[in-house]
Coordinates of C-alpha atoms in Angstrom, one line a residue:
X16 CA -141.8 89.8 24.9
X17 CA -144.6 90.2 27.4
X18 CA -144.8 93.3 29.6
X19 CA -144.9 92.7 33.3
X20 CA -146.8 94.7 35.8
X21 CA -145.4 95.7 39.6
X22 CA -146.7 97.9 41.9
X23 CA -145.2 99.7 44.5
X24 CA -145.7 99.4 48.7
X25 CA -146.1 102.9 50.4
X26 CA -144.4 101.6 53.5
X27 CA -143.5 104.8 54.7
X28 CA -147.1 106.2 54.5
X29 CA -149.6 106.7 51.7
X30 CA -152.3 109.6 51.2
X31 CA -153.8 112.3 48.9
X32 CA -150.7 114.2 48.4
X33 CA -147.6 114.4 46.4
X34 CA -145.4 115.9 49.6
X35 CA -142.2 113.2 50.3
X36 CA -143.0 113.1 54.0
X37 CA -140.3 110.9 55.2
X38 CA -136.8 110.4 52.2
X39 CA -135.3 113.9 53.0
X40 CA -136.4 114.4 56.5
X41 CA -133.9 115.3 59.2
X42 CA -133.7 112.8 61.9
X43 CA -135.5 115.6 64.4
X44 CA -138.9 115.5 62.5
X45 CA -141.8 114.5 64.6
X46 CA -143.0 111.0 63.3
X47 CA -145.6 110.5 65.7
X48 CA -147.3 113.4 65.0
X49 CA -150.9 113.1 62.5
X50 CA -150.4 114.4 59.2
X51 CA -153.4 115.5 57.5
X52 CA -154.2 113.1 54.9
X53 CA -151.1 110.5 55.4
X54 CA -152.3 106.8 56.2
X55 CA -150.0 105.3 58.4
X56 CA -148.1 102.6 57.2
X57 CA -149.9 99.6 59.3
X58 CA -149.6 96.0 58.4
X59 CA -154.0 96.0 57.6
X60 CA -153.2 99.0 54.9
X61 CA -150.3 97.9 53.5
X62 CA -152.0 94.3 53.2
X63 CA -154.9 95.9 51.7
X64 CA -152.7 97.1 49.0
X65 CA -151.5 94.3 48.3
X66 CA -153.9 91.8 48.2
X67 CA -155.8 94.6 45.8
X68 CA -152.3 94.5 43.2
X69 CA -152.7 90.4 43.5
X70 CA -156.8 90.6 42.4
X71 CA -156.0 93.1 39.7
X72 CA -152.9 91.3 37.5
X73 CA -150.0 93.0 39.0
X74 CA -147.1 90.2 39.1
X75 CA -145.2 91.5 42.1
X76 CA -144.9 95.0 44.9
X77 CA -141.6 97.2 45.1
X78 CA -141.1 98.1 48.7
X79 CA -138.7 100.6 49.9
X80 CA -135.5 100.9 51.7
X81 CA -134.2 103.7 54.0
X82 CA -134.7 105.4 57.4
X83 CA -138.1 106.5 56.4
X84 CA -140.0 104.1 55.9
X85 CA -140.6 100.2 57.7
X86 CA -137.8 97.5 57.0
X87 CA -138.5 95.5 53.5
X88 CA -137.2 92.4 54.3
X89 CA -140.0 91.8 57.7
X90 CA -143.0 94.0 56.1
X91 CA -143.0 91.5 52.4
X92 CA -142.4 88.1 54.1
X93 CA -145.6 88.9 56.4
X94 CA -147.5 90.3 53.5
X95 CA -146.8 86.9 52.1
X96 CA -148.9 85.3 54.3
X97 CA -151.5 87.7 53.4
X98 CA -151.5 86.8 49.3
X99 CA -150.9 83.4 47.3
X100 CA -149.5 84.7 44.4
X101 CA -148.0 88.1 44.4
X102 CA -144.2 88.4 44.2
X103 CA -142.0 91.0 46.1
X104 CA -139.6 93.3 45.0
X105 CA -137.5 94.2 48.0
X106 CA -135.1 96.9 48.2
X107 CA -132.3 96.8 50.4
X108 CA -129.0 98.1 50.5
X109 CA -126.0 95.9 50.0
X110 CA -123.7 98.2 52.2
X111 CA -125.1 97.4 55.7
X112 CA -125.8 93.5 55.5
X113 CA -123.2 91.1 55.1
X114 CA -123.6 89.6 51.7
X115 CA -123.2 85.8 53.0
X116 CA -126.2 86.6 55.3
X117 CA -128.1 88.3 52.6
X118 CA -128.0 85.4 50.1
X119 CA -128.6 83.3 53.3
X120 CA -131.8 85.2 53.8
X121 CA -132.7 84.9 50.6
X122 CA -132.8 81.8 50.3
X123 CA -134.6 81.3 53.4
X124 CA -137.2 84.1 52.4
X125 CA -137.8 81.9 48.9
X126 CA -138.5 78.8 50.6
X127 CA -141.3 80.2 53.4
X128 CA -143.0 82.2 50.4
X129 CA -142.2 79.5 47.8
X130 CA -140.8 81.8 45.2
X131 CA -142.1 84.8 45.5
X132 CA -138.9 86.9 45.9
X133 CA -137.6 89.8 43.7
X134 CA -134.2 91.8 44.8
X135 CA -133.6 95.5 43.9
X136 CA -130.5 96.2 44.9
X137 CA -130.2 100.1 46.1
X138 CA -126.1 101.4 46.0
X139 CA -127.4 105.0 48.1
X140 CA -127.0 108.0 45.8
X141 CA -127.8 110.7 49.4
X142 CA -124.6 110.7 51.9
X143 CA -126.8 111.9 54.3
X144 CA -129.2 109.0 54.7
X145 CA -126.3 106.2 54.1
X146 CA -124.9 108.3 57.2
X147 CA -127.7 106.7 59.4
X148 CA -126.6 103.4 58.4
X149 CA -123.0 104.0 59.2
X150 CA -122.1 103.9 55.8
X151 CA -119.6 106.5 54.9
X152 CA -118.3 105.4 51.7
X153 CA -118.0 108.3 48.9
X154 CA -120.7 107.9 45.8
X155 CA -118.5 105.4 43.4
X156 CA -117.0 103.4 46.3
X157 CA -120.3 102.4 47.3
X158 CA -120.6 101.0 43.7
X159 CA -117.4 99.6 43.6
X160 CA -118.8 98.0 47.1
X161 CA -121.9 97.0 45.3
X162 CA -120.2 94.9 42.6
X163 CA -118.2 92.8 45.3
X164 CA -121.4 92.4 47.3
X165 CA -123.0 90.8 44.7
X166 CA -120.1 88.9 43.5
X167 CA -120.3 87.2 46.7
X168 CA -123.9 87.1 47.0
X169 CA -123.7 84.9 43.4
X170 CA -120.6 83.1 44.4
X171 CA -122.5 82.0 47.9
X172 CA -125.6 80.8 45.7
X173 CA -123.3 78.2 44.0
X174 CA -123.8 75.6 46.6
X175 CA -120.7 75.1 47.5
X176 CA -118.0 76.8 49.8
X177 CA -117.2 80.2 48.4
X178 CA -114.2 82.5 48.7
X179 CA -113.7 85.9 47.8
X180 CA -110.7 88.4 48.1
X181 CA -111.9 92.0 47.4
X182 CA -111.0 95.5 48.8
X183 CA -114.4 95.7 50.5
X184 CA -114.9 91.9 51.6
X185 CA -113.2 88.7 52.1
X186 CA -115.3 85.5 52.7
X187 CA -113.7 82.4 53.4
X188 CA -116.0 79.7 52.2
X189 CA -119.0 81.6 52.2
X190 CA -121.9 78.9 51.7
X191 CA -125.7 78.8 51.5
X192 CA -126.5 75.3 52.6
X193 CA -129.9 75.2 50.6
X194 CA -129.0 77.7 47.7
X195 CA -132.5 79.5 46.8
X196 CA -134.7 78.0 44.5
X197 CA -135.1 79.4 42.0
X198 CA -132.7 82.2 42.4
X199 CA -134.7 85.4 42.7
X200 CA -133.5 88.3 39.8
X201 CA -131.9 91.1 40.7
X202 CA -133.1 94.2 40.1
X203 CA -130.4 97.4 39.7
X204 CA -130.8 100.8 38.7
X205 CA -127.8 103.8 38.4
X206 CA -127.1 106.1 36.0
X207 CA -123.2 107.0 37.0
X208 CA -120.2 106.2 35.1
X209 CA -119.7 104.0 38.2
X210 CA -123.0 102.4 38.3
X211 CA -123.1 101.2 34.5
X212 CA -120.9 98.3 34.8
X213 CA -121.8 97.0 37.5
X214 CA -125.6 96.4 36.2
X215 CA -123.9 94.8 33.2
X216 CA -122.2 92.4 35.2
X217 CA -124.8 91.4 37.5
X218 CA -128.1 92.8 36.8
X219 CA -131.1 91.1 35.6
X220 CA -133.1 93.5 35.5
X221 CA -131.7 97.2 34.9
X222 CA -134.3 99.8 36.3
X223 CA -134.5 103.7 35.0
X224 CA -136.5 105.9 36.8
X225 CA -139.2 108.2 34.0
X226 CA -137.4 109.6 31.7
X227 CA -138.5 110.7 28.1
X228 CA -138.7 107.7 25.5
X229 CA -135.4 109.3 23.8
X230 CA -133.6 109.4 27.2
X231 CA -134.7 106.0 28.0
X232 CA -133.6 104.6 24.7
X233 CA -130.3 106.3 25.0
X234 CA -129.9 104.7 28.7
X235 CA -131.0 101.1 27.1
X236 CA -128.3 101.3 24.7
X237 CA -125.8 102.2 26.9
X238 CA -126.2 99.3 29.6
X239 CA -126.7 96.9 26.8
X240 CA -123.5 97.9 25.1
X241 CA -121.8 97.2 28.2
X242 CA -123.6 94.1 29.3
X243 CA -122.2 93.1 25.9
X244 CA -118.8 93.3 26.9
X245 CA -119.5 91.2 29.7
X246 CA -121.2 88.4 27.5
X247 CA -124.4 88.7 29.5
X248 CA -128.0 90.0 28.3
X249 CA -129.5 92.3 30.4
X250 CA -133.6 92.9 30.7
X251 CA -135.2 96.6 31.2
X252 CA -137.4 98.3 33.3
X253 CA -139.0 101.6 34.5
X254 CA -140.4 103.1 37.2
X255 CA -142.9 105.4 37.4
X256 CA -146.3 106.9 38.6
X257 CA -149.4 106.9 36.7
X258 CA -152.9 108.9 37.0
X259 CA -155.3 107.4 34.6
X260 CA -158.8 107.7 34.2
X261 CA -161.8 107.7 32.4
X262 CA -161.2 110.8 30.5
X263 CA -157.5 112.6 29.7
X264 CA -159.6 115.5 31.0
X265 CA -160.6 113.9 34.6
X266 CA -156.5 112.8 34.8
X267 CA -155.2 115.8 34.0
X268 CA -157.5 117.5 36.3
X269 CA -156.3 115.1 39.2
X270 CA -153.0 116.1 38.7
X271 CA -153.6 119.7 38.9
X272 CA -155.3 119.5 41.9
X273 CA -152.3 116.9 43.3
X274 CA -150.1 120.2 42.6
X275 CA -152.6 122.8 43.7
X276 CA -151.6 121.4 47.5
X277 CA -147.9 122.0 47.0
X278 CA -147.2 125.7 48.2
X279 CA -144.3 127.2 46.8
X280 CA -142.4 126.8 50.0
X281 CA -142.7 123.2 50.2
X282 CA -141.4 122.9 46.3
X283 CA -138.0 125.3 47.7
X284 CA -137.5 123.1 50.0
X285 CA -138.1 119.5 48.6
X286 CA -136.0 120.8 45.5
X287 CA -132.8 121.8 48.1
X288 CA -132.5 118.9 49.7
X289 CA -132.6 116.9 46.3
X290 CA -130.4 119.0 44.8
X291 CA -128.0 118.0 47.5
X292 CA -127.7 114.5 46.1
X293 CA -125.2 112.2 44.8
X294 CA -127.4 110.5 42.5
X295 CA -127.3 111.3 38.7
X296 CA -130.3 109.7 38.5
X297 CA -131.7 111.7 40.7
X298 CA -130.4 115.0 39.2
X299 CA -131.4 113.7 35.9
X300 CA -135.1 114.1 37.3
X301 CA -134.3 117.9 38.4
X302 CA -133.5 118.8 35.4
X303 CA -136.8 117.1 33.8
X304 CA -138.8 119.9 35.1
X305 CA -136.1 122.6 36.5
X306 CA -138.0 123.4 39.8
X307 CA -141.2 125.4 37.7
X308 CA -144.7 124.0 38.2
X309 CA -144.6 125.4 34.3
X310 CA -144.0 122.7 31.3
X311 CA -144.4 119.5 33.6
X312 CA -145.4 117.4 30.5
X313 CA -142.1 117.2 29.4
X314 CA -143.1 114.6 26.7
X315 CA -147.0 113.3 25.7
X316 CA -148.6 112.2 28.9
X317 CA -145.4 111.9 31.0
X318 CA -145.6 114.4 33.8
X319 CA -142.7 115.9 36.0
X320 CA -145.0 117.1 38.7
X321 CA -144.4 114.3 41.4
X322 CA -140.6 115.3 41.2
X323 CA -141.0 118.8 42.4
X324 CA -141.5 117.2 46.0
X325 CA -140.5 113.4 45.8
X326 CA -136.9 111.7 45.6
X327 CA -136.4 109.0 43.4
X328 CA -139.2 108.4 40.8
X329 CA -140.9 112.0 39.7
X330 CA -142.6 111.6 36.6
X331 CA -145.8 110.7 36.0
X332 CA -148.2 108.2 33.3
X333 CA -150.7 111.2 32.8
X334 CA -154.4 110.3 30.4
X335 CA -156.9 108.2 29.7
X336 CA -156.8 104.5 30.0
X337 CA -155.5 104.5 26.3
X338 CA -153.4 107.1 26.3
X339 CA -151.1 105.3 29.5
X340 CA -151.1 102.0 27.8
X341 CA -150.0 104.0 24.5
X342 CA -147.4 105.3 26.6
X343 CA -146.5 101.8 27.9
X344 CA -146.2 100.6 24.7
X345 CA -143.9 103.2 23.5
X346 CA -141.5 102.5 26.0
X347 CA -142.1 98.8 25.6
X348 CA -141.2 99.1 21.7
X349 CA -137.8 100.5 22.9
X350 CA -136.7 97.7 25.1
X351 CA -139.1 97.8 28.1
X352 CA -140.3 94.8 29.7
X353 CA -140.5 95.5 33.1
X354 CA -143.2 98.4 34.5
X355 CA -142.7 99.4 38.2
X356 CA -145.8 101.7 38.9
X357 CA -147.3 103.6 41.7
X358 CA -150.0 106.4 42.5
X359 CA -151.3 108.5 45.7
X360 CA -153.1 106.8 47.3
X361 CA -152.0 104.0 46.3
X362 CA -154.9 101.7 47.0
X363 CA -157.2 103.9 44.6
X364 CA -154.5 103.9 41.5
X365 CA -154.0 100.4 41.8
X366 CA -157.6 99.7 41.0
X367 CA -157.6 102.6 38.4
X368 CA -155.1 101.5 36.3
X369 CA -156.1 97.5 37.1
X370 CA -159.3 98.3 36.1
X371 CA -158.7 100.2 33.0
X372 CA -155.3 100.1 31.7
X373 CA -154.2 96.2 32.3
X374 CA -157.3 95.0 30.0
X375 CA -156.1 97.7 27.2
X376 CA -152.9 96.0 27.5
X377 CA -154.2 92.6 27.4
X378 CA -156.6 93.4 24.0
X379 CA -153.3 94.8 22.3
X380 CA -151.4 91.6 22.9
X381 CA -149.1 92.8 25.5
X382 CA -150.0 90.4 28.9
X383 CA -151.2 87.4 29.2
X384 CA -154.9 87.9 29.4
X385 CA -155.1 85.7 32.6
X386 CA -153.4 89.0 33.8
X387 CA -156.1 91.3 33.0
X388 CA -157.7 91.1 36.6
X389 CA -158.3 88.1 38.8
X390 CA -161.6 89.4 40.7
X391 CA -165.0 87.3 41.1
X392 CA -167.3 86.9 37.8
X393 CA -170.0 89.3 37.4
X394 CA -173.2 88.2 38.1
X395 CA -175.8 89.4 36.2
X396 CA -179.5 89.3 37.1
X397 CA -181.3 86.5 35.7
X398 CA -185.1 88.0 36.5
X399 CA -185.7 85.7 39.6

């Protein structure tokens, strides 16, 4: 089992800070105003980004869903006619799109980027920003929702008429005339008693957000005992930041400076609004690190920094080169196979970690070594 490498889209802005600009805003914020060190998220950047995650070895991009940040769905499928190879990961939510007409456009989106499609499917653990869809559905409805959804979404890829009886839909002979080819995996993550079996009935892939190797192992076993039950196999990942560099020293002295910006204000705040949230996963990060800029490396290398401001993914690959890829192949010993990164700014990390961790990984057996950066030769000077 190979490890595979994705990176992540900052489609609601990207910069030199750790502050979550956009996830917890209230609708009133000012948008158009400058932000000192954000970089807008404009087609040019973004593309940048990506084409850079292609060059380097990265197999796909995770882009975002929500209020805050551009829609997934139009942003990938014109990045695909920026790149050749890369693969999207697109998030989306299953409660505000009609499932027939998401397996419709995914099938569509598979045949103008020939196969370049990745689905993470996003339930909504925040009340507050399902709200702005018009989705009021309490936290385990919108799972129960979720399993339906993709029930259909399965059932419609079949080829043939489809129907469905359920408490959320009913499809009379729901059909995608050209089923996608080949069916792009889905992607699920949840941590709820609610979310658990529905990613063992219809996840391929079943994403955690950074938890300690012990957590994580804990989780694995969990979703695989009930994927069990169901008579499926289900495959791992994990999302998370890194900062690596040269020297643990240079890393860990990025990092400090990344928190050095956040005043304690700004930590009050971000840690409020997140503790509002449905989302065990996302209290599962609060607790990593309690709110206290003290005892952020909660395990070797893993830093809870980026969760004193940011939703969702909070912890941090901290080191050297060697050190992240001995992290990645801790976690990959426990059941890992799939790596969902990211780093501020994100065009600078992806080239740090492409330039120094994915060759690591490669030497130690772990990628293909076709993956281990797809730039131009180097030319060397022959004395003419």
């Amino acid at each position: 089992m190979t490890v595979h490498l994705h990176w992540f889209l900052p489609t609601g802005g990207d910069g030199r800070t750790l502050v979550d600009r956009h996830a917890y805003a209230s609708n009133d914020v000012d948008r158009a105003r400058p932000v000192n060190g954000v970089r807008a998220p404009d087609i040019e950047y973004l593309a940048q980004i990506a084409k850079a995650a292609e060059q380097l070895g990265f197999e796909a991009v995770l882009t975002p869903t929500g209020t805050w940040c551009e829609d997934a769905w139009l942003t990938t499928v014109a990045l695909a006619q920026h790149t050749e190879r890369l693969k999207f990961l697109v998030a989306f939510r299953p409660g505000v799109i009609s499932p027939t007409l998401a397996a419709q456009m995914a099938a569509t989106y598979q045949r103008i980027t020939r196969g370049r499609l990745l689905l993470n499917v996003v339930t909504g653990g925040d009340s507050t920003e399902q709200r702005r869809f018009g989705d009021h559905l309490g936290h385990d409805q919108r799972y129960a929702r979720t399993d339906e959804f993709l029930s259909v979404v399965r059932g419609v890829w079949s080829g043939q008429p489809y129907d469905f009886e359920g408490a959320h839909y009913q499809v009379e002979g729901g059909l995608t005339a050209l089923p996608p080819d080949p069916l792009p995996e889905i992607f699920f993550g949840g941590s709820s008693a609610a979310a658990g079996p529905v990613a063992a009935r219809h996840a391929d892939v079943y994403l955690t957000w950074g938890e300690p190797p012990a957590q994580v192992k804990e989780k694995i076993g969990w979703i695989r005992s009930l994927a069990e039950r169901e008579g499926r196999t289900v495959r791992f990942g994990i999302r998370l930041h890194t900062l690596s560099r040269d020297s643990s020293a240079e890393a860990w002295s990025t990092a400090n400076r990344l928190l050095d910006d956040l005043d304690t204000d700004t930590i009050a705040a971000a840690q409020s609004a997140l503790g509002r949230s449905e989302s065990v996963g996302q209290q599962r990060m609060l607790a990593l690190h309690g709110g206290s800029r003290d005892g952020l490396e909660i395990s070797p290398n893993l830093w809870a920094g980026v969760g004193l401001v940011r939703g969702g993914a909070g912890t941090a690959l901290v080191g050297n080169h060697a050190e992240v890829a001995d992290r990645i192949e801790e976690y990959h010993a426990l059941g890992i196979e799939h790596f969902v990164l990211s780093g501020y700014p994100h065009l600078e990390e992806a080239y740090w970690f492409g330039e120094g961790v994915i060759p690591d990984l490669a030497a130690r057996g772990l990628l293909p070594r076709t993956a281990a950066g797809g730039g131009a030769p180097l030319l060397v000077a022959s004395g003419r």
